[in-house]
Every structure is written in C-alpha cells, then in structure tokens.
Amino acid sequence: MPKLRWGIIGTGRIAYTFARALGESQTGLLVAVASRELPSADAFGAEFGLAPQHCHPSYGALLSDSGVQAVYVSVLHPAHAEWTIKACDAGKHVLCEKPMGVNQWEVMAMIDAATRNDVFLMEAYMYRCHPQTERLLKMVRGGVIGAVKVVRATFSYNWPKDEQSREGRVYNNSLGGGSILDIGGYTMSMARLIAGAATGTYVAEPIDIKAVGQIGDTNVDEYTVASVRFPDGILAQLFSGVATNGDNAVQIFGTLGAITVPHPWRPDTVDDVHITLKLNDQPAQTIPIVIPVRNIYTVEADHVALHLSDRQSLRMSWSDSLNQARALDQWRDQIGLVYDSDSPTSPNAYLTLTKRPLTVDPAHRMRYAQLPHLAKPVSLLIMGCDHQRSYGHASLLFDAFFSQGGTAFDTAYFFSLGLPERYLGDWMRNRGNRDRCVVIAKGAHTPDCDPESMTRQLLETLARLQTDHVDAYLLHRDNPVYPVSAFVEVLNQHVTAGRIRGPIGVSNWSIARYEEANAWARDHGLRGFDALSNYYGLARMVTPLWPGTVGSTDRESTEWLERTQTPMLAWSSQARGFFVPGRARLAEVAEGDLLRAFCAEDNFTRLDRPI
Ligand SMILES: NC(=O)C1=CN([C@@H]2O[C@H](COP(=O)(O)OP(=O)(O)OC[C@H]3O[C@@H](n4cnc5c(N)ncnc54)[C@H](OP(=O)(O)O)[C@@H]3O)[C@@H](O)[C@H]2O)C=CC1
Ligand SMILES: O=C1OC[C@@H](O)[C@H](O)[C@H]1O
C-alpha cells in the first residue's frame, strides 16, 4: 500500500519529534516541510533527507505542494486554526497539534473547514491512540474497580522563567501560553474519557467546573487546580502547571478499588509501561502493557493513516475536540485568564481567523430584499446578534455570515447587557464594513417601554455600535399605557435628526395598534411604521415565548401582511429549533421554551408531515 505523504508546518521541537516518528512508520512518509524562514526549512530538510524543492520558505507554499497529502500543524497554539483551515481549504488532511484551537469558536471553524472540504482532521492528543489508554478504558468499562467515583489527573513541569522564556510559548499570553492550554488539556481530556467509559458513553461532559489558578506577571496561568463534576456523581481533580513539578499520573478511585497509571501521557519514555490495580483488601497488581510500536508519535501517525477515509477518529473525534475546547474555556474563565487574541482591540483584530481579508464568496446563495427608505440590499437571512459568548465568537460568526452574502444584523439595547451591540460595533470597525451592513436595532423593551427611555437607549446604542446612525429601528415591545402618537412622534424626531436612516417600526405589536399608529401618522403628516417584527415561523406560537411577545402566523395576520405588503422582520423564524430532528419530541417531556411556546398538536402534525 502506498504510504501517506506528510508535510510538516513549523520546525519547532515537536516537529522534529514527529519527523523522527514518521521515519519509524510503516504507513507514513515525510515529503515536505515549511518554515517562516527558508534556512530553518532547509536545515530540517537536510536532517530528514528531503529534496530542497520540498523545503518551503512559507507555510502557504507547502499547502501548494501537490506531493503533500496530509499536513501536521505543529506551530504555536494561536496559529493552529489559521493553518488548519488553510490546509483543509487546500484539500489536505490534517493532524493538528493540541489544543486544536485557543477556544471553542476556533475549533468550530476548523471542524467546519474539514467538513466543507471533506478531509481528515484530528487533534494530536497522542496518548489517546496508545494501547495503554485502550487497556485502561477496557478496565474501567469492565467495572474492574466497581463504580468509578473520582479521577485524579496531573500534568505539570517546571519551565524556568527568564528573559528569553518570558517571550516564548510557555509564558507569553499572546502566544497562548499557560498550563491549561499546554498540558491541562491532557488532564481534562483524560477525565472526560474515563467518565465516559464509566458511564457507558464515549466521553462524558462536565456538569460543573470550579477552578483556582495562579496567574503570573506575564498574564498566563502558571499552575492551576480544577474540580470537575461529571454525570453519575463522578468527580475529577485536575492539576496542571508550567512552573512547578507534578507526579504526572492518573488515578481512578472506584467502589471496589483503585487504578494508577504512572505514565499516562508519555508511556514511550519509560521501559516498564504498566498500570497498577489495587483492589480493596488485596495486594496491588502490576499489569504490564504490551506495546508493539514504541514511539507514541509513530502510533499516532499510523492511526491517522488507518482512519483517513473516516475523516475523523473515534479516539479523538470532532465533537470530542469541540467539547474539550469548551471545557478548557470554562476552566480558563474560572481562573480569570483571558487571551489578548480574544480582545476586539488586539493588534490582529482587524483580520479574520485565517488572516485573510474579509470578502464575500462569489458563489454565495444569499437572496435580498429592499426595505422602505433604505437603499442598501437587505439579506433575507438576518444575523441575530444575541447570545455571542465573546468578541471572538461574535466576530467569527459575523465573518462567516458576511462572507456568505449576509448584510442584515439584528440587535437590541436589551440583549445581554449591551454586549452584542458592542461586539457588532467593534467588528464593523475592525472590518471597515459599516457602510455595507444593515444594522437593525431595537430599544424600549419592557419595563422601559416609553418614549423617553427610547431616546436614551438609542443614543447609547449608537455609542455601543460606534456609529452615528442605525439602518432600521424598531420598538422592542408595546406599552398601551402610551398613546401610539407618543411613539410615532419620537421615532420621527430621530429620523429627522439622521439617527435612523431607514425604516422605522415595531416589534411585538398587535396589527390593530400598528394600524392605529399609521393612521395617526398619516393624519398628522408624519412617517408611520414601515416594518413589523413579530414571531413568524413554520410553527404556531401557542403561548408567548417571553412576556409581551406577539406572533402573526394566523391566517388573518398573514393575509393582512400580504394585502398591505408590510415587511415582516420575523424573529425566531425556525421556532427555536422545533423542527430539528428529535428536538421537539424531547421538549414534550422537558420544561423550556419549546414546550411552553410550540408544543401543540397542529405543530406536531406539521413536524411529522413528509417533506
Ligand atoms: N503532542 C505533544 O506531545 C506536544 C505537542 N506540542 C504542541 O506543538 C505546538 C508547538 O510546540 P513546540 O514544538 O514545543 O514549539 P516550538 O516553540 O519549539 O516551535 C514552534 C514553531 O512554531 C513556529 N512559529 C510560528 N509562529 C511563531 C511565533 N510567533 N513564535 C515562535 N514560533 C512560531 C516556528 O516554526 P518556524 O520557525 O519553522 O516557522 C516554531 O519553530 C504547540 O501547539 C504545542 O502545544 C508541543 C510539544 C509536545
Ligand atoms: O503536549 C505537550 O506534552 C509534553 C509537554 O512537555 C509539552 O510542553 C506539551 O506541549
């Protein structure tokens, strides 16, 4: 069988280790390398016998090397996403060093790139591919120590902090330094794996993570301890550090005994690889592990070759990497560690994740409409700006939306304490695309649904968005205490002042009040409402999803919308996932939005209707 032809991006420490491992592989062959500096690539190539034309002076050049089938991304954490996505886009399979991304959003984009390009992608937690780990899981699954109660996992080293290392990958915040991303990830991924094996799943996800950490003067975690709760009462204690020694072991405590793995991460560095089993009231037993291939990175490379056509490996699947990143994000949140790269004012914040300029994909399939008083095309899909977890998350999604032809962004003063408005404002500033975006803003949500609050909130919204106008403005709720005239007048004042340069309208208003307002406006020579934003989707909203919300899916409202040609800026048009396979049936027995708002017979009939 022909060998898998590997190219390595980066010529650091682990790149050399992996290249040596490929030399021992039956399935893989090193054919190319890339460095930011040609001499580094040449030196690397000379050591491993590569032809000079395959020693590339840039990472991009290696991706154009048609001789390369699979890429090992061995650069520093913050560059993993960029080069993995670019490698996938170049049609290469990817083994990406851990952590797959600096945060969950990066991992999401990387998986998306592998999916789009139909290529293999795996996060290089090499211990996951090793026979020792397989043996350990077998013991746990087989109930050898009864019910698992506690997992203890540690990984720590003491890296001297001096003038030089302060700038290097271990201690430098802007290079993604600190212990959680470097080695805490091993402990978290092991705990999730053990808890999964103990509970009959593949990996289990934390229900709760509590952590403390010591953040040093270079603003990275030097050592940290996390306590994690998993389903079925399984607890884990994790310790990682870059400035202190540790025992670097795993222990699992169950009702019938305990398992110790003295060398869980690098079993290839010791001659005597074993697991210790200590059952209650019995002497400890040593279980030797038979290892056909000693080099753990060779085992990993061979594993990739074996599973290439599956596109992902069950030892470290895509959902596993995504959930792993989520857990590490939570651990970092707990100790207050923030990376510069997640800040909207970081030096690279004007670039997309792949460091390419933001462009609109010429093959996009977005469709557009026009709204009254607005020249810009309004994409028929509107990006809901709420629920972004960080600026990094928001900018990633906004980039993806914009690149697929999206122009319209829906936001509100009331959303998440103003963060979505700030994120959108920061993103438009960083991308320089304010003129191409249609910002649909809302204000005066209950309990501040009054004309004075509307003005105060609109001014604050503009400041958060870092713009002098919005492209459309909607009142977020109605308040019948006020006559319609009060709202119409104040909206007109802001139109005149140039703060609203497109349609005005209302959200969650009855059609009767909407008509009343427009009649009053007509009679008084003012502009009436141009658009309505109510719930409108395939499922009927049985009871208001949130207090004060209004749906317009009934026949009468639909006929009115058609007759009057009133633009409907529908919210939750996908009924909050009611039509996602399996979701609504689950909701039937669960409390929550879906049950309250959409679980009704006519909606289920529609759900069950063959398409
Ligand atoms: N699985 C495992 O056992 C291990 C995994 N790792 C992972 O591998 C990755 C690399 O670690 P390691 O090899 O120890 O790191 P090194 O510092 O030794 O090398 C990293 C390489 O990244 C490239 N690079 C790109 N941008 C920069 C930059 N701004 N500053 C410095 N280097 C840059 C350089 O390659 P060039 O100059 O050629 O462009 C450099 O040689 C990390 O993500 C780490 O987590 C690390 C050790 C073990
Ligand atoms: O992945 C790793 O494992 C071994 C450690 O020494 C290294 O720093 C880390 O990146």
mmCIF file with all atom_site columns, C-alpha atoms and ligand atoms in Angstrom, residues 9-17 33-37 40-41 59 72-80 83 97-99 124-126 159 167-169 175 181-183 186 265-266 296-297 300, ligand 1:
data_model
loop_
_atom_site.group_PDB
_atom_site.id
_atom_site.type_symbol
_atom_site.label_atom_id
_atom_site.label_alt_id
_atom_site.label_comp_id
_atom_site.label_asym_id
_atom_site.label_entity_id
_atom_site.label_seq_id
_atom_site.pdbx_PDB_ins_code
_atom_site.Cartn_x
_atom_site.Cartn_y
_atom_site.Cartn_z
_atom_site.occupancy
_atom_site.B_iso_or_equiv
_atom_site.pdbx_formal_charge
_atom_site.auth_seq_id
_atom_site.auth_comp_id
_atom_site.auth_asym_id
_atom_site.auth_atom_id
_atom_site.pdbx_PDB_model_num
ATOM   1  C CA  . ILE A 1 9   ? 4.249  23.085 9.062  1.00 0.00 ? 9   ILE A CA  1
ATOM   2  C CA  . GLY A 1 10  ? 6.705  24.605 11.544 1.00 0.00 ? 10  GLY A CA  1
ATOM   3  C CA  . THR A 1 11  ? 10.182 23.469 12.515 1.00 0.00 ? 11  THR A CA  1
ATOM   4  C CA  . GLY A 1 12  ? 9.995  23.592 16.305 1.00 0.00 ? 12  GLY A CA  1
ATOM   5  C CA  . ARG A 1 13  ? 10.662 20.962 18.925 1.00 0.00 ? 13  ARG A CA  1
ATOM   6  C CA  . ILE A 1 14  ? 7.642  18.745 18.325 1.00 0.00 ? 14  ILE A CA  1
ATOM   7  C CA  . ALA A 1 15  ? 8.071  18.988 14.546 1.00 0.00 ? 15  ALA A CA  1
ATOM   8  C CA  . TYR A 1 16  ? 11.450 17.253 14.882 1.00 0.00 ? 16  TYR A CA  1
ATOM   9  C CA  . THR A 1 17  ? 9.925  14.650 17.193 1.00 0.00 ? 17  THR A CA  1
ATOM   10 C CA  . VAL A 1 33  ? 8.471  20.864 5.484  1.00 0.00 ? 33  VAL A CA  1
ATOM   11 C CA  . ALA A 1 34  ? 7.717  24.579 5.793  1.00 0.00 ? 34  ALA A CA  1
ATOM   12 C CA  . SER A 1 35  ? 9.111  27.301 7.982  1.00 0.00 ? 35  SER A CA  1
ATOM   13 C CA  . ARG A 1 36  ? 8.729  31.060 8.134  1.00 0.00 ? 36  ARG A CA  1
ATOM   14 C CA  . GLU A 1 37  ? 12.469 31.145 7.343  1.00 0.00 ? 37  GLU A CA  1
ATOM   15 C CA  . SER A 1 40  ? 15.101 26.571 9.108  1.00 0.00 ? 40  SER A CA  1
ATOM   16 C CA  . ALA A 1 41  ? 13.229 24.577 6.493  1.00 0.00 ? 41  ALA A CA  1
ATOM   17 C CA  . TYR A 1 59  ? 3.589  27.658 5.263  1.00 0.00 ? 59  TYR A CA  1
ATOM   18 C CA  . TYR A 1 72  ? 0.999  18.052 10.528 1.00 0.00 ? 72  TYR A CA  1
ATOM   19 C CA  . VAL A 1 73  ? 0.283  21.505 12.018 1.00 0.00 ? 73  VAL A CA  1
ATOM   20 C CA  . SER A 1 74  ? 2.985  21.921 14.654 1.00 0.00 ? 74  SER A CA  1
ATOM   21 C CA  . VAL A 1 75  ? 3.048  25.695 15.089 1.00 0.00 ? 75  VAL A CA  1
ATOM   22 C CA  . LEU A 1 76  ? 2.041  27.572 18.232 1.00 0.00 ? 76  LEU A CA  1
ATOM   23 C CA  . HIS A 1 77  ? -1.499 27.416 19.633 1.00 0.00 ? 77  HIS A CA  1
ATOM   24 C CA  . PRO A 1 78  ? -2.817 30.708 18.196 1.00 0.00 ? 78  PRO A CA  1
ATOM   25 C CA  . ALA A 1 79  ? -1.755 29.668 14.682 1.00 0.00 ? 79  ALA A CA  1
ATOM   26 C CA  . HIS A 1 80  ? -3.446 26.253 14.735 1.00 0.00 ? 80  HIS A CA  1
ATOM   27 C CA  . TRP A 1 83  ? -3.152 26.850 9.210  1.00 0.00 ? 83  TRP A CA  1
ATOM   28 C CA  . GLU A 1 97  ? -1.315 19.756 17.492 1.00 0.00 ? 97  GLU A CA  1
ATOM   29 C CA  . LYS A 1 98  ? -3.201 20.197 20.741 1.00 0.00 ? 98  LYS A CA  1
ATOM   30 C CA  . PRO A 1 99  ? -5.003 22.299 21.727 1.00 0.00 ? 99  PRO A CA  1
ATOM   31 C CA  . ALA A 1 124 ? -2.998 15.404 18.263 1.00 0.00 ? 124 ALA A CA  1
ATOM   32 C CA  . TYR A 1 125 ? -3.614 14.084 21.775 1.00 0.00 ? 125 TYR A CA  1
ATOM   33 C CA  . MET A 1 126 ? -1.255 11.231 21.019 1.00 0.00 ? 126 MET A CA  1
ATOM   34 C CA  . TRP A 1 159 ? 9.909  25.674 32.956 1.00 0.00 ? 159 TRP A CA  1
ATOM   35 C CA  . GLU A 1 167 ? 8.720  35.738 25.349 1.00 0.00 ? 167 GLU A CA  1
ATOM   36 C CA  . GLY A 1 168 ? 8.321  32.072 24.391 1.00 0.00 ? 168 GLY A CA  1
ATOM   37 C CA  . ARG A 1 169 ? 5.227  29.942 24.006 1.00 0.00 ? 169 ARG A CA  1
ATOM   38 C CA  . LEU A 1 175 ? 1.262  33.085 22.066 1.00 0.00 ? 175 LEU A CA  1
ATOM   39 C CA  . LEU A 1 181 ? -3.829 25.007 27.048 1.00 0.00 ? 181 LEU A CA  1
ATOM   40 C CA  . ASP A 1 182 ? -0.456 23.298 27.045 1.00 0.00 ? 182 ASP A CA  1
ATOM   41 C CA  . ILE A 1 183 ? -0.977 20.399 29.408 1.00 0.00 ? 183 ILE A CA  1
ATOM   42 C CA  . TYR A 1 186 ? -4.413 16.304 28.779 1.00 0.00 ? 186 TYR A CA  1
ATOM   43 C CA  . TRP A 1 265 ? 0.929  10.843 28.743 1.00 0.00 ? 265 TRP A CA  1
ATOM   44 C CA  . ARG A 1 266 ? 4.344  9.689  27.500 1.00 0.00 ? 266 ARG A CA  1
ATOM   45 C CA  . ILE A 1 296 ? 3.931  7.179  20.580 1.00 0.00 ? 296 ILE A CA  1
ATOM   46 C CA  . TYR A 1 297 ? 4.014  9.654  17.694 1.00 0.00 ? 297 TYR A CA  1
ATOM   47 C CA  . GLU A 1 300 ? -0.420 8.413  16.243 1.00 0.00 ? 300 GLU A CA  1
HETATM 48 N N1  . LIG B 2 .   ? 1.814  16.374 21.340 1.00 0.00 ? 1   LIG B N1  1
HETATM 49 C C1  . LIG B 2 .   ? 2.890  16.650 22.024 1.00 0.00 ? 1   LIG B C1  1
HETATM 50 O O1  . LIG B 2 .   ? 3.485  15.773 22.640 1.00 0.00 ? 1   LIG B O1  1
HETATM 51 C C2  . LIG B 2 .   ? 3.414  18.022 22.014 1.00 0.00 ? 1   LIG B C2  1
HETATM 52 C C3  . LIG B 2 .   ? 2.710  18.999 21.431 1.00 0.00 ? 1   LIG B C3  1
HETATM 53 N N2  . LIG B 2 .   ? 3.170  20.277 21.351 1.00 0.00 ? 1   LIG B N2  1
HETATM 54 C C4  . LIG B 2 .   ? 2.373  21.276 20.657 1.00 0.00 ? 1   LIG B C4  1
HETATM 55 O O2  . LIG B 2 .   ? 3.035  21.631 19.465 1.00 0.00 ? 1   LIG B O2  1
HETATM 56 C C5  . LIG B 2 .   ? 2.974  23.004 19.209 1.00 0.00 ? 1   LIG B C5  1
HETATM 57 C C6  . LIG B 2 .   ? 4.393  23.545 19.044 1.00 0.00 ? 1   LIG B C6  1
HETATM 58 O O3  . LIG B 2 .   ? 5.119  23.327 20.213 1.00 0.00 ? 1   LIG B O3  1
HETATM 59 P P1  . LIG B 2 .   ? 6.720  23.278 20.192 1.00 0.00 ? 1   LIG B P1  1
HETATM 60 O O4  . LIG B 2 .   ? 7.193  22.470 19.056 1.00 0.00 ? 1   LIG B O4  1
HETATM 61 O O5  . LIG B 2 .   ? 7.138  22.862 21.543 1.00 0.00 ? 1   LIG B O5  1
HETATM 62 O O6  . LIG B 2 .   ? 7.050  24.804 19.990 1.00 0.00 ? 1   LIG B O6  1
HETATM 63 P P2  . LIG B 2 .   ? 8.375  25.490 19.448 1.00 0.00 ? 1   LIG B P2  1
HETATM 64 O O7  . LIG B 2 .   ? 8.430  26.803 20.084 1.00 0.00 ? 1   LIG B O7  1
HETATM 65 O O8  . LIG B 2 .   ? 9.522  24.566 19.602 1.00 0.00 ? 1   LIG B O8  1
HETATM 66 O O9  . LIG B 2 .   ? 8.120  25.628 17.878 1.00 0.00 ? 1   LIG B O9  1
HETATM 67 C C7  . LIG B 2 .   ? 7.031  26.217 17.350 1.00 0.00 ? 1   LIG B C7  1
HETATM 68 C C8  . LIG B 2 .   ? 7.215  26.556 15.890 1.00 0.00 ? 1   LIG B C8  1
HETATM 69 O O10 . LIG B 2 .   ? 6.114  27.349 15.530 1.00 0.00 ? 1   LIG B O10 1
HETATM 70 C C9  . LIG B 2 .   ? 6.531  28.269 14.517 1.00 0.00 ? 1   LIG B C9  1
HETATM 71 N N3  . LIG B 2 .   ? 6.042  29.616 14.845 1.00 0.00 ? 1   LIG B N3  1
HETATM 72 C C10 . LIG B 2 .   ? 5.101  30.263 14.167 1.00 0.00 ? 1   LIG B C10 1
HETATM 73 N N4  . LIG B 2 .   ? 4.871  31.473 14.668 1.00 0.00 ? 1   LIG B N4  1
HETATM 74 C C11 . LIG B 2 .   ? 5.707  31.619 15.701 1.00 0.00 ? 1   LIG B C11 1
HETATM 75 C C12 . LIG B 2 .   ? 5.955  32.667 16.622 1.00 0.00 ? 1   LIG B C12 1
HETATM 76 N N5  . LIG B 2 .   ? 5.274  33.807 16.568 1.00 0.00 ? 1   LIG B N5  1
HETATM 77 N N6  . LIG B 2 .   ? 6.888  32.462 17.556 1.00 0.00 ? 1   LIG B N6  1
HETATM 78 C C13 . LIG B 2 .   ? 7.550  31.310 17.638 1.00 0.00 ? 1   LIG B C13 1
HETATM 79 N N7  . LIG B 2 .   ? 7.343  30.290 16.792 1.00 0.00 ? 1   LIG B N7  1
HETATM 80 C C14 . LIG B 2 .   ? 6.443  30.440 15.823 1.00 0.00 ? 1   LIG B C14 1
HETATM 81 C C15 . LIG B 2 .   ? 8.039  28.182 14.425 1.00 0.00 ? 1   LIG B C15 1
HETATM 82 O O11 . LIG B 2 .   ? 8.323  27.457 13.263 1.00 0.00 ? 1   LIG B O11 1
HETATM 83 P P3  . LIG B 2 .   ? 9.127  28.111 12.047 1.00 0.00 ? 1   LIG B P3  1
HETATM 84 O O12 . LIG B 2 .   ? 10.182 28.996 12.670 1.00 0.00 ? 1   LIG B O12 1
HETATM 85 O O13 . LIG B 2 .   ? 9.694  26.934 11.364 1.00 0.00 ? 1   LIG B O13 1
HETATM 86 O O14 . LIG B 2 .   ? 8.173  28.861 11.216 1.00 0.00 ? 1   LIG B O14 1
HETATM 87 C C16 . LIG B 2 .   ? 8.440  27.387 15.630 1.00 0.00 ? 1   LIG B C16 1
HETATM 88 O O15 . LIG B 2 .   ? 9.534  26.623 15.403 1.00 0.00 ? 1   LIG B O15 1
HETATM 89 C C17 . LIG B 2 .   ? 2.204  23.610 20.373 1.00 0.00 ? 1   LIG B C17 1
HETATM 90 O O16 . LIG B 2 .   ? 0.885  23.873 19.978 1.00 0.00 ? 1   LIG B O16 1
HETATM 91 C C18 . LIG B 2 .   ? 2.244  22.534 21.454 1.00 0.00 ? 1   LIG B C18 1
HETATM 92 O O17 . LIG B 2 .   ? 1.075  22.517 22.238 1.00 0.00 ? 1   LIG B O17 1
HETATM 93 C C19 . LIG B 2 .   ? 4.381  20.589 21.860 1.00 0.00 ? 1   LIG B C19 1
HETATM 94 C C20 . LIG B 2 .   ? 5.136  19.633 22.478 1.00 0.00 ? 1   LIG B C20 1
HETATM 95 C C21 . LIG B 2 .   ? 4.679  18.275 22.648 1.00 0.00 ? 1   LIG B C21 1
#
